[in-house]
Amino acid sequence: MQLCLTCLLTVQGLKKLSLSHCELISDDGIRILGSSACASERLTVLEVDNCPLLTDSGLEHLAFCHSLQRVELYDCQLITRTGIRRLRSHLPNVKVHAYFAPVTPPPSIGGSRRRYCRCCVIL
């Protein structure tokens, strides 16, 4: 994966990159991306939706991508609001689109009925 990403970053004029649904992209891959001249100078949009290995540490590697205007982080379950706040502290103009699943409510005290969050469907 690292070799493919490194080769991709040599493409002249690369401004938008979608790595969405790349289940093998990790913080190390984002480190390679963030340290490349291409990303730091020209990358404006990064989509990493549904990349389950990405964490807040990976977001920190994007701090030097000064041209970055938008980051898509839907369904990146290891990314937190704290990580997004840290990224925005380095890149105040970046728009970050993320989704955080609602917290499942605790079970009723003394009740025998099972409770589910609003997003769950019982079949």
PDB file of C-alpha atoms in Angstrom:
ATOM      1  CA  MET A   1       0.000   0.000   0.000  1.00  0.00           C
ATOM      2  CA  GLN A   2       2.841   2.407   0.841  1.00  0.00           C
ATOM      3  CA  LEU A   3       4.495   1.932  -2.546  1.00  0.00           C
ATOM      4  CA  CYS A   4       1.214   2.602  -4.379  1.00  0.00           C
ATOM      5  CA  LEU A   5       0.572   5.738  -2.326  1.00  0.00           C
ATOM      6  CA  THR A   6       4.124   6.996  -2.861  1.00  0.00           C
ATOM      7  CA  CYS A   7       3.795   6.511  -6.646  1.00  0.00           C
ATOM      8  CA  LEU A   8       0.428   8.258  -6.661  1.00  0.00           C
ATOM      9  CA  LEU A   9       1.879  11.307  -4.957  1.00  0.00           C
ATOM     10  CA  THR A  10       4.291  11.884  -7.829  1.00  0.00           C
ATOM     11  CA  VAL A  11       1.360  12.763 -10.115  1.00  0.00           C
ATOM     12  CA  GLN A  12       1.701  16.430 -11.034  1.00  0.00           C
ATOM     13  CA  GLY A  13      -1.260  18.619 -10.188  1.00  0.00           C
ATOM     14  CA  LEU A  14      -2.997  16.139  -7.867  1.00  0.00           C
ATOM     15  CA  LYS A  15      -5.529  18.240  -5.954  1.00  0.00           C
ATOM     16  CA  LYS A  16      -8.210  15.766  -4.897  1.00  0.00           C
ATOM     17  CA  LEU A  17      -7.579  12.308  -3.511  1.00  0.00           C
ATOM     18  CA  SER A  18     -10.179   9.737  -2.504  1.00  0.00           C
ATOM     19  CA  LEU A  19      -8.986   6.839  -0.386  1.00  0.00           C
ATOM     20  CA  SER A  20     -12.518   6.069   0.797  1.00  0.00           C
ATOM     21  CA  HIS A  21     -13.226   2.427   1.604  1.00  0.00           C
ATOM     22  CA  CYS A  22      -9.499   1.589   1.517  1.00  0.00           C
ATOM     23  CA  GLU A  23      -9.520  -0.728   4.480  1.00  0.00           C
ATOM     24  CA  LEU A  24      -5.726  -1.042   4.507  1.00  0.00           C
ATOM     25  CA  ILE A  25      -4.872   2.667   4.641  1.00  0.00           C
ATOM     26  CA  SER A  26      -3.410   3.417   8.047  1.00  0.00           C
ATOM     27  CA  ASP A  27      -1.860   6.268   9.992  1.00  0.00           C
ATOM     28  CA  ASP A  28       1.454   5.365   8.375  1.00  0.00           C
ATOM     29  CA  GLY A  29      -0.055   5.874   4.919  1.00  0.00           C
ATOM     30  CA  ILE A  30      -1.391   9.266   5.979  1.00  0.00           C
ATOM     31  CA  ARG A  31       2.082  10.086   7.332  1.00  0.00           C
ATOM     32  CA  ILE A  32       3.537   9.380   3.876  1.00  0.00           C
ATOM     33  CA  LEU A  33       0.818  11.488   2.283  1.00  0.00           C
ATOM     34  CA  GLY A  34       1.267  14.389   4.701  1.00  0.00           C
ATOM     35  CA  SER A  35       5.033  14.490   4.259  1.00  0.00           C
ATOM     36  CA  SER A  36       4.899  14.573   0.456  1.00  0.00           C
ATOM     37  CA  ALA A  37       5.515  17.814  -1.420  1.00  0.00           C
ATOM     38  CA  CYS A  38       2.428  17.128  -3.518  1.00  0.00           C
ATOM     39  CA  ALA A  39       0.094  17.026  -0.526  1.00  0.00           C
ATOM     40  CA  SER A  40       1.662  19.902   1.362  1.00  0.00           C
ATOM     41  CA  GLU A  41       1.548  22.225  -1.656  1.00  0.00           C
ATOM     42  CA  ARG A  42      -1.433  21.215  -3.806  1.00  0.00           C
ATOM     43  CA  LEU A  43      -3.839  18.771  -2.152  1.00  0.00           C
ATOM     44  CA  THR A  44      -7.150  20.527  -1.460  1.00  0.00           C
ATOM     45  CA  VAL A  45      -9.543  17.612  -0.853  1.00  0.00           C
ATOM     46  CA  LEU A  46      -8.907  14.332   0.947  1.00  0.00           C
ATOM     47  CA  GLU A  47     -11.641  11.724   1.257  1.00  0.00           C
ATOM     48  CA  VAL A  48     -10.935   8.894   3.679  1.00  0.00           C
ATOM     49  CA  ASP A  49     -14.470   7.726   4.430  1.00  0.00           C
ATOM     50  CA  ASN A  50     -14.791   4.275   5.953  1.00  0.00           C
ATOM     51  CA  CYS A  51     -11.090   3.710   6.587  1.00  0.00           C
ATOM     52  CA  PRO A  52     -11.240   1.681   9.801  1.00  0.00           C
ATOM     53  CA  LEU A  53      -7.518   1.845  10.661  1.00  0.00           C
ATOM     54  CA  LEU A  54      -7.222   5.652  10.752  1.00  0.00           C
ATOM     55  CA  THR A  55      -6.838   7.275  14.156  1.00  0.00           C
ATOM     56  CA  ASP A  56      -6.344  10.763  15.536  1.00  0.00           C
ATOM     57  CA  SER A  57      -2.585  10.225  15.170  1.00  0.00           C
ATOM     58  CA  GLY A  58      -3.063   9.951  11.414  1.00  0.00           C
ATOM     59  CA  LEU A  59      -4.847  13.302  11.308  1.00  0.00           C
ATOM     60  CA  GLU A  60      -1.849  14.978  12.911  1.00  0.00           C
ATOM     61  CA  HIS A  61       0.196  14.137   9.811  1.00  0.00           C
ATOM     62  CA  LEU A  62      -2.094  16.364   7.734  1.00  0.00           C
ATOM     63  CA  ALA A  63      -1.099  19.494   9.654  1.00  0.00           C
ATOM     64  CA  PHE A  64       1.484  20.398   6.987  1.00  0.00           C
ATOM     65  CA  CYS A  65      -0.970  20.125   4.087  1.00  0.00           C
ATOM     66  CA  HIS A  66      -1.471  23.883   3.950  1.00  0.00           C
ATOM     67  CA  SER A  67      -3.663  23.816   0.830  1.00  0.00           C
ATOM     68  CA  LEU A  68      -6.127  21.357   2.342  1.00  0.00           C
ATOM     69  CA  GLN A  69      -9.649  22.760   2.260  1.00  0.00           C
ATOM     70  CA  ARG A  70     -11.825  19.705   2.941  1.00  0.00           C
ATOM     71  CA  VAL A  71     -11.430  16.332   4.669  1.00  0.00           C
ATOM     72  CA  GLU A  72     -14.140  13.648   4.591  1.00  0.00           C
ATOM     73  CA  LEU A  73     -14.034  11.297   7.582  1.00  0.00           C
ATOM     74  CA  TYR A  74     -17.403   9.525   7.576  1.00  0.00           C
ATOM     75  CA  ASP A  75     -17.326   6.131   9.308  1.00  0.00           C
ATOM     76  CA  CYS A  76     -13.731   6.433  10.504  1.00  0.00           C
ATOM     77  CA  GLN A  77     -14.571   4.954  13.872  1.00  0.00           C
ATOM     78  CA  LEU A  78     -11.206   5.593  15.533  1.00  0.00           C
ATOM     79  CA  ILE A  79     -11.245   9.331  14.761  1.00  0.00           C
ATOM     80  CA  THR A  80     -12.512  11.466  17.640  1.00  0.00           C
ATOM     81  CA  ARG A  81     -13.745  15.019  18.010  1.00  0.00           C
ATOM     82  CA  THR A  82     -10.497  15.779  19.862  1.00  0.00           C
ATOM     83  CA  GLY A  83      -8.449  14.679  16.847  1.00  0.00           C
ATOM     84  CA  ILE A  84     -10.542  16.862  14.556  1.00  0.00           C
ATOM     85  CA  ARG A  85     -10.115  19.857  16.894  1.00  0.00           C
ATOM     86  CA  ARG A  86      -6.334  19.328  16.819  1.00  0.00           C
ATOM     87  CA  LEU A  87      -6.348  19.248  13.011  1.00  0.00           C
ATOM     88  CA  ARG A  88      -8.389  22.450  12.902  1.00  0.00           C
ATOM     89  CA  SER A  89      -5.960  24.145  15.275  1.00  0.00           C
ATOM     90  CA  HIS A  90      -3.256  23.650  12.612  1.00  0.00           C
ATOM     91  CA  LEU A  91      -5.540  24.246   9.616  1.00  0.00           C
ATOM     92  CA  PRO A  92      -8.268  26.655  10.809  1.00  0.00           C
ATOM     93  CA  ASN A  93      -9.897  26.976   7.368  1.00  0.00           C
ATOM     94  CA  VAL A  94     -10.258  23.257   6.671  1.00  0.00           C
ATOM     95  CA  LYS A  95     -13.796  21.882   6.524  1.00  0.00           C
ATOM     96  CA  VAL A  96     -14.030  18.478   8.161  1.00  0.00           C
ATOM     97  CA  HIS A  97     -17.047  16.309   7.440  1.00  0.00           C
ATOM     98  CA  ALA A  98     -17.453  13.479   9.929  1.00  0.00           C
ATOM     99  CA  TYR A  99     -20.210  11.386  11.418  1.00  0.00           C
ATOM    100  CA  PHE A 100     -20.288  10.095  14.956  1.00  0.00           C
ATOM    101  CA  ALA A 101     -22.770   7.332  15.722  1.00  0.00           C
ATOM    102  CA  PRO A 102     -25.142   8.123  18.573  1.00  0.00           C
ATOM    103  CA  VAL A 103     -24.264   6.722  21.959  1.00  0.00           C
ATOM    104  CA  THR A 104     -26.317   3.697  22.918  1.00  0.00           C
ATOM    105  CA  PRO A 105     -28.432   4.571  25.965  1.00  0.00           C
ATOM    106  CA  PRO A 106     -27.827   2.574  29.150  1.00  0.00           C
ATOM    107  CA  PRO A 107     -30.295  -0.184  30.039  1.00  0.00           C
ATOM    108  CA  SER A 108     -33.256   0.806  32.220  1.00  0.00           C
ATOM    109  CA  ILE A 109     -32.719   0.290  35.890  1.00  0.00           C
ATOM    110  CA  GLY A 110     -35.149  -2.330  37.120  1.00  0.00           C
ATOM    111  CA  GLY A 111     -36.832  -2.661  33.727  1.00  0.00           C
ATOM    112  CA  SER A 112     -36.929  -5.967  31.892  1.00  0.00           C
ATOM    113  CA  ARG A 113     -37.382  -4.422  28.440  1.00  0.00           C
ATOM    114  CA  ARG A 114     -34.211  -4.306  26.312  1.00  0.00           C
ATOM    115  CA  ARG A 115     -33.309  -0.895  24.941  1.00  0.00           C
ATOM    116  CA  TYR A 116     -31.660  -0.124  21.627  1.00  0.00           C
ATOM    117  CA  CYS A 117     -30.288   3.045  20.143  1.00  0.00           C
ATOM    118  CA  ARG A 118     -32.361   4.798  17.507  1.00  0.00           C
ATOM    119  CA  CYS A 119     -30.096   3.708  14.670  1.00  0.00           C
ATOM    120  CA  CYS A 120     -30.512  -0.038  15.348  1.00  0.00           C
ATOM    121  CA  VAL A 121     -33.129  -2.128  13.629  1.00  0.00           C
ATOM    122  CA  ILE A 122     -34.426  -5.284  15.259  1.00  0.00           C
ATOM    123  CA  LEU A 123     -35.241  -8.024  12.759  1.00  0.00           C
TER     124      LEU A 123
END
